[in-house]
């Protein structure tokens, strides 16, 4: 099912300001769309508006071109999986999965067939007759997914379903959810604050901040072509390095240290309109050239070395003034308080208007 949001806004009674503003979004049939953003940005509110649990103050919500603003949740053909699982503790897993169908007076045979079909896909047949308190968090999450699946909805809505799981189980469940999406081919809208979940699972990411959409696109677009400084710093771990300064006569001069960066000829053409103006330059931590002293090299002092196995993350300062983060292979030897020369890979620079913070 195709889901469209046209100029959607949400304002709660008693508040002066809108929680969500000017939300324009198209989610195509069979998309796995992840709504991403920091806590309080409005992503769960948006999901609940799609589900019909929150009212829409302004704008239009369309399912396959049908206006849904006033349609009750039970008539929207959606299933929602909550962060807390919301399973009935006194019922078995089987009964939890069957409950919504039983309330709709579906025949017992159809209920049984659908529950067993979902249980097989989710590999939960062995504990269908256990109660939620007797199984693990990951198993409870699968039961919650199964309860949504048996209704065979046109849209799956998932509100931070993995946030209560430990790191290893979250990694496993990410893979399982992607597999499940490929099997079911159902439009899925998934809310999370975890960029790893978004980057690894989504066919489309919607990044929000302060009730406004910052960027929509494929995961690779977010990493390689962030549309503004917020997106650049939010996506990627560790965060992108941002340097503020002035562009003059074909080079960038940093405000916070005596560092100079010479962009490529192609970038210089794009920056021509910004000659003499203040801009920002971003570069990912893995795109520095280390141990190579050249004309445009700068010296850094390493303050912290973070060992992550296959890579090390170096936290340091340029000229003891400007913070910098660099990622290097794990077998490289670095120690705290050592000084090293680094060079900027000018093929990997991102340029932003300092005033608007938009990509140049």
XYZ file of C-alpha atoms in Angstrom:
360
model
C 0.000 0.000 0.000
C 1.212 3.503 -0.825
C 1.115 5.991 2.071
C 1.168 9.737 1.416
C 1.376 12.608 3.873
C 0.567 16.049 2.488
C 1.475 19.107 4.586
C 0.718 17.188 7.795
C 0.814 19.180 11.032
C 0.138 18.334 14.668
C -0.666 20.790 17.439
C -1.706 19.574 20.881
C -4.462 21.355 22.747
C -3.118 23.983 25.121
C 0.170 24.430 23.248
C 1.103 27.446 21.154
C 3.541 25.688 18.823
C 3.121 22.796 16.406
C 4.793 19.499 17.358
C 4.981 18.552 13.660
C 5.078 21.009 10.763
C 4.804 20.730 6.969
C 5.320 16.964 6.745
C 5.315 15.993 3.064
C 6.222 12.374 2.449
C 5.534 9.538 0.007
C 6.076 5.951 1.152
C 5.811 3.588 -1.787
C 4.156 0.177 -1.766
C 6.472 -2.475 -0.228
C 8.905 0.171 1.104
C 10.753 -0.393 4.377
C 10.673 3.231 5.512
C 12.552 4.149 8.693
C 11.615 7.381 10.483
C 14.775 8.383 12.312
C 15.622 11.180 14.710
C 16.594 12.176 18.255
C 14.214 11.801 21.196
C 11.400 14.338 21.103
C 11.658 15.088 17.373
C 8.078 13.917 16.678
C 8.721 10.571 14.968
C 6.478 8.483 17.260
C 3.757 11.145 17.062
C 3.896 10.870 13.268
C 3.615 7.063 13.430
C 0.628 7.283 15.764
C -1.060 9.717 13.375
C -0.620 7.193 10.553
C -2.098 4.518 12.840
C -5.032 6.763 13.770
C -4.099 6.849 17.471
C -3.372 10.593 17.298
C -5.555 13.096 15.458
C -4.258 15.178 12.533
C -4.422 18.938 13.051
C -3.829 19.896 9.432
C -2.958 18.290 6.121
C -3.993 15.024 4.497
C -3.108 11.371 5.105
C -3.760 9.110 2.110
C -3.645 5.326 1.746
C -3.661 4.448 -1.974
C -5.193 7.894 -2.658
C -7.967 7.353 -0.074
C -8.244 10.118 2.553
C -7.724 8.570 6.021
C -7.865 11.584 8.361
C -11.178 10.622 9.948
C -10.992 6.830 9.475
C -10.859 4.934 12.788
C -7.733 2.874 13.609
C -9.567 -0.454 13.266
C -10.582 0.392 9.700
C -7.142 1.475 8.445
C -5.813 -2.033 7.724
C -2.624 -1.430 9.708
C -0.926 -3.411 12.481
C 1.294 -1.756 15.077
C 4.123 -3.263 17.109
C 4.945 -1.279 20.235
C 8.237 -0.796 22.074
C 6.802 -2.512 25.174
C 5.427 -5.476 23.120
C 2.013 -4.921 24.822
C 1.336 -8.648 25.231
C -1.403 -9.867 27.581
C 0.504 -11.525 30.468
C -2.302 -13.955 31.390
C -2.586 -15.347 27.841
C -0.337 -17.838 26.062
C 1.668 -16.630 23.090
C -0.799 -18.449 20.827
C -3.763 -16.637 22.381
C -1.975 -13.288 22.172
C -1.440 -13.801 18.459
C -5.008 -15.042 17.922
C -6.777 -12.397 20.012
C -7.374 -9.701 17.375
C -8.746 -12.272 14.910
C -11.013 -13.800 17.563
C -12.411 -10.334 18.342
C -13.281 -10.000 14.648
C -15.205 -13.307 14.736
C -12.784 -15.022 12.339
C -13.296 -18.796 12.219
C -11.167 -20.944 14.554
C -9.643 -22.829 11.629
C -8.569 -19.610 9.896
C -7.152 -18.298 13.175
C -5.185 -21.501 13.754
C -3.855 -21.558 10.197
C -2.701 -17.936 10.366
C -1.098 -18.280 13.803
C 0.796 -21.401 12.774
C 1.856 -19.799 9.489
C 3.244 -16.748 11.320
C 4.857 -18.922 13.990
C 6.676 -20.913 11.329
C 8.009 -17.791 9.613
C 9.148 -16.352 12.959
C 10.390 -19.710 14.294
C 8.343 -19.518 17.495
C 6.399 -22.795 17.260
C 8.166 -24.254 20.321
C 6.809 -21.675 22.767
C 3.369 -20.866 21.386
C 1.763 -22.301 24.519
C 4.076 -20.508 26.965
C 3.137 -17.242 28.633
C 5.118 -14.052 27.904
C 6.740 -14.110 31.353
C 8.275 -17.520 30.582
C 10.147 -16.499 27.426
C 12.999 -14.113 26.583
C 12.754 -10.525 25.351
C 13.647 -11.536 21.809
C 10.991 -14.242 21.825
C 8.379 -11.810 23.171
C 9.312 -9.429 20.351
C 8.690 -12.188 17.807
C 5.299 -12.930 19.366
C 4.408 -9.225 19.071
C 5.443 -9.330 15.410
C 3.412 -12.508 14.923
C 0.346 -10.866 16.426
C 0.676 -8.104 13.831
C 1.337 -10.567 10.997
C -1.759 -12.742 11.503
C -4.001 -9.828 10.593
C -2.233 -9.639 7.194
C -2.312 -5.825 7.205
C -1.491 -3.589 4.273
C 0.899 -1.561 6.456
C 3.143 -2.593 9.358
C 3.911 0.129 11.908
C 6.778 -0.511 14.341
C 7.606 1.904 17.171
C 11.189 1.303 18.383
C 10.568 -2.458 18.674
C 14.208 -3.385 19.386
C 15.119 -0.750 21.977
C 14.497 -3.062 24.955
C 16.814 -5.809 23.637
C 20.517 -6.266 24.338
C 23.053 -5.344 21.638
C 23.617 -8.884 20.330
C 19.909 -9.644 20.101
C 19.205 -6.292 18.420
C 21.742 -7.185 15.728
C 20.087 -10.580 15.190
C 16.570 -9.118 15.102
C 17.593 -6.480 12.534
C 18.517 -9.263 10.149
C 15.309 -11.151 10.939
C 13.147 -8.087 10.298
C 14.781 -7.468 6.913
C 14.226 -11.123 5.973
C 10.624 -10.904 7.154
C 10.023 -7.798 5.061
C 11.360 -9.534 1.947
C 9.073 -12.512 2.617
C 5.899 -10.548 3.301
C 6.500 -7.619 0.893
C 4.298 -5.427 3.092
C 4.747 -1.650 3.371
C 6.607 -1.145 6.647
C 7.073 2.086 8.612
C 9.611 1.761 11.402
C 10.473 4.380 14.039
C 13.861 4.469 15.763
C 16.472 6.830 17.210
C 19.221 4.328 16.302
C 20.994 5.266 13.074
C 22.482 1.759 12.761
C 18.985 0.283 12.516
C 18.055 2.877 9.897
C 21.184 2.462 7.774
C 21.091 -1.348 7.785
C 17.355 -1.966 7.355
C 15.742 0.842 5.382
C 14.948 1.164 1.704
C 14.064 4.773 2.559
C 15.084 6.911 5.551
C 13.187 9.945 6.823
C 15.355 11.969 9.223
C 13.495 14.367 11.511
C 14.477 17.079 13.972
C 12.249 19.453 15.940
C 9.125 18.273 14.127
C 10.528 18.935 10.643
C 11.817 16.498 8.010
C 15.520 17.200 7.373
C 16.148 14.714 4.557
C 14.479 11.782 2.789
C 16.338 9.206 0.729
C 18.329 5.994 0.465
C 20.824 5.254 3.295
C 23.823 5.867 1.022
C 22.566 9.370 0.209
C 22.542 10.287 3.891
C 26.128 9.198 4.367
C 27.581 10.519 1.124
C 25.424 13.596 0.453
C 23.947 15.009 3.677
C 21.673 17.947 2.882
C 22.635 20.011 5.929
C 24.947 20.046 8.943
C 22.402 18.362 11.226
C 22.146 15.366 8.868
C 25.938 15.271 8.433
C 26.531 15.099 12.195
C 23.611 12.781 13.020
C 24.414 10.091 10.451
C 27.693 8.247 10.870
C 29.563 6.924 13.876
C 31.769 8.570 14.915
C 30.195 11.852 13.910
C 31.437 13.877 10.947
C 34.157 16.454 11.641
C 32.889 19.984 10.957
C 35.290 22.911 10.529
C 34.128 26.519 10.379
C 35.994 29.238 8.524
C 36.187 31.371 5.392
C 36.584 30.469 1.721
C 38.970 32.836 -0.043
C 40.942 32.650 -3.298
C 40.396 28.934 -3.841
C 41.129 27.718 -0.330
C 39.368 27.243 2.995
C 40.968 28.795 6.076
C 39.771 27.447 9.419
C 38.675 29.885 12.154
C 39.897 27.750 15.042
C 43.427 26.921 13.859
C 45.905 27.753 11.099
C 44.645 24.914 8.922
C 44.126 25.389 5.184
C 42.202 23.101 2.834
C 42.370 23.308 -0.961
C 39.185 21.906 -2.582
C 39.212 20.104 -5.919
C 38.791 22.140 -9.120
C 35.216 20.912 -9.403
C 34.415 21.986 -5.827
C 36.065 25.350 -6.425
C 33.582 25.986 -9.239
C 30.674 25.298 -6.874
C 32.224 27.510 -4.203
C 32.839 30.466 -6.524
C 29.713 32.255 -5.280
C 30.981 31.906 -1.703
C 34.376 33.575 -2.237
C 35.120 35.736 0.802
C 32.199 34.250 2.740
C 31.988 32.047 5.827
C 31.322 28.381 5.156
C 31.665 25.031 6.938
C 33.634 22.009 5.736
C 32.786 18.452 6.784
C 34.883 15.296 6.480
C 34.231 11.759 7.703
C 36.656 10.328 10.216
C 37.879 7.595 7.835
C 38.729 10.015 5.017
C 41.971 11.445 6.408
C 45.403 10.514 5.090
C 47.693 9.804 8.044
C 51.457 9.674 8.503
C 52.121 11.768 5.428
C 53.605 15.237 5.801
C 52.777 17.426 2.844
C 52.341 21.120 2.124
C 48.821 21.118 3.537
C 49.433 18.671 6.399
C 48.488 19.610 9.964
C 49.835 18.251 13.200
C 47.487 16.644 15.678
C 47.972 15.444 19.238
C 46.123 12.269 20.182
C 44.184 12.484 23.449
C 42.173 9.221 23.418
C 42.556 5.957 21.488
C 39.362 3.894 21.270
C 40.000 0.280 20.235
C 37.050 -1.256 18.344
C 38.712 -4.410 16.989
C 38.970 -3.963 13.238
C 39.501 -0.220 13.674
C 40.729 2.394 16.102
C 39.086 5.773 16.654
C 41.500 8.570 17.530
C 40.230 11.623 19.393
C 42.672 14.508 19.280
C 43.279 18.184 18.727
C 44.751 20.240 15.899
C 47.367 22.608 17.341
C 45.830 21.927 20.783
C 42.800 23.972 19.696
C 40.343 22.237 17.385
C 38.842 18.806 18.161
C 39.248 16.132 15.495
C 38.142 12.482 15.154
C 40.014 10.051 12.900
C 39.330 6.364 12.189
C 42.253 4.084 11.272
C 42.683 0.301 10.855
C 42.845 -1.579 14.145
C 46.388 -2.837 13.569
C 47.813 0.712 13.403
C 49.816 1.637 16.501
C 48.848 4.900 18.185
C 49.287 6.079 21.767
C 47.882 8.896 23.848
C 49.747 12.229 23.657
C 51.602 11.222 20.490
C 51.794 13.803 17.708
C 51.144 12.882 14.088
C 50.670 14.624 10.761
C 47.429 14.205 8.843
C 46.275 15.392 5.424
C 42.719 16.015 4.261
C 41.444 13.885 1.393
C 40.073 16.735 -0.708
C 37.991 14.269 -2.772
C 35.847 13.604 0.315
C 34.929 17.089 1.520
C 31.395 18.313 2.202
C 30.675 22.045 2.004
C 27.883 23.885 3.821
C 26.620 27.456 3.903
C 27.507 28.592 7.411
C 24.458 30.836 7.711
C 21.762 28.398 6.535
C 23.724 25.197 7.322
C 22.473 23.810 3.988
C 24.708 21.831 1.621
C 26.478 23.882 -1.046
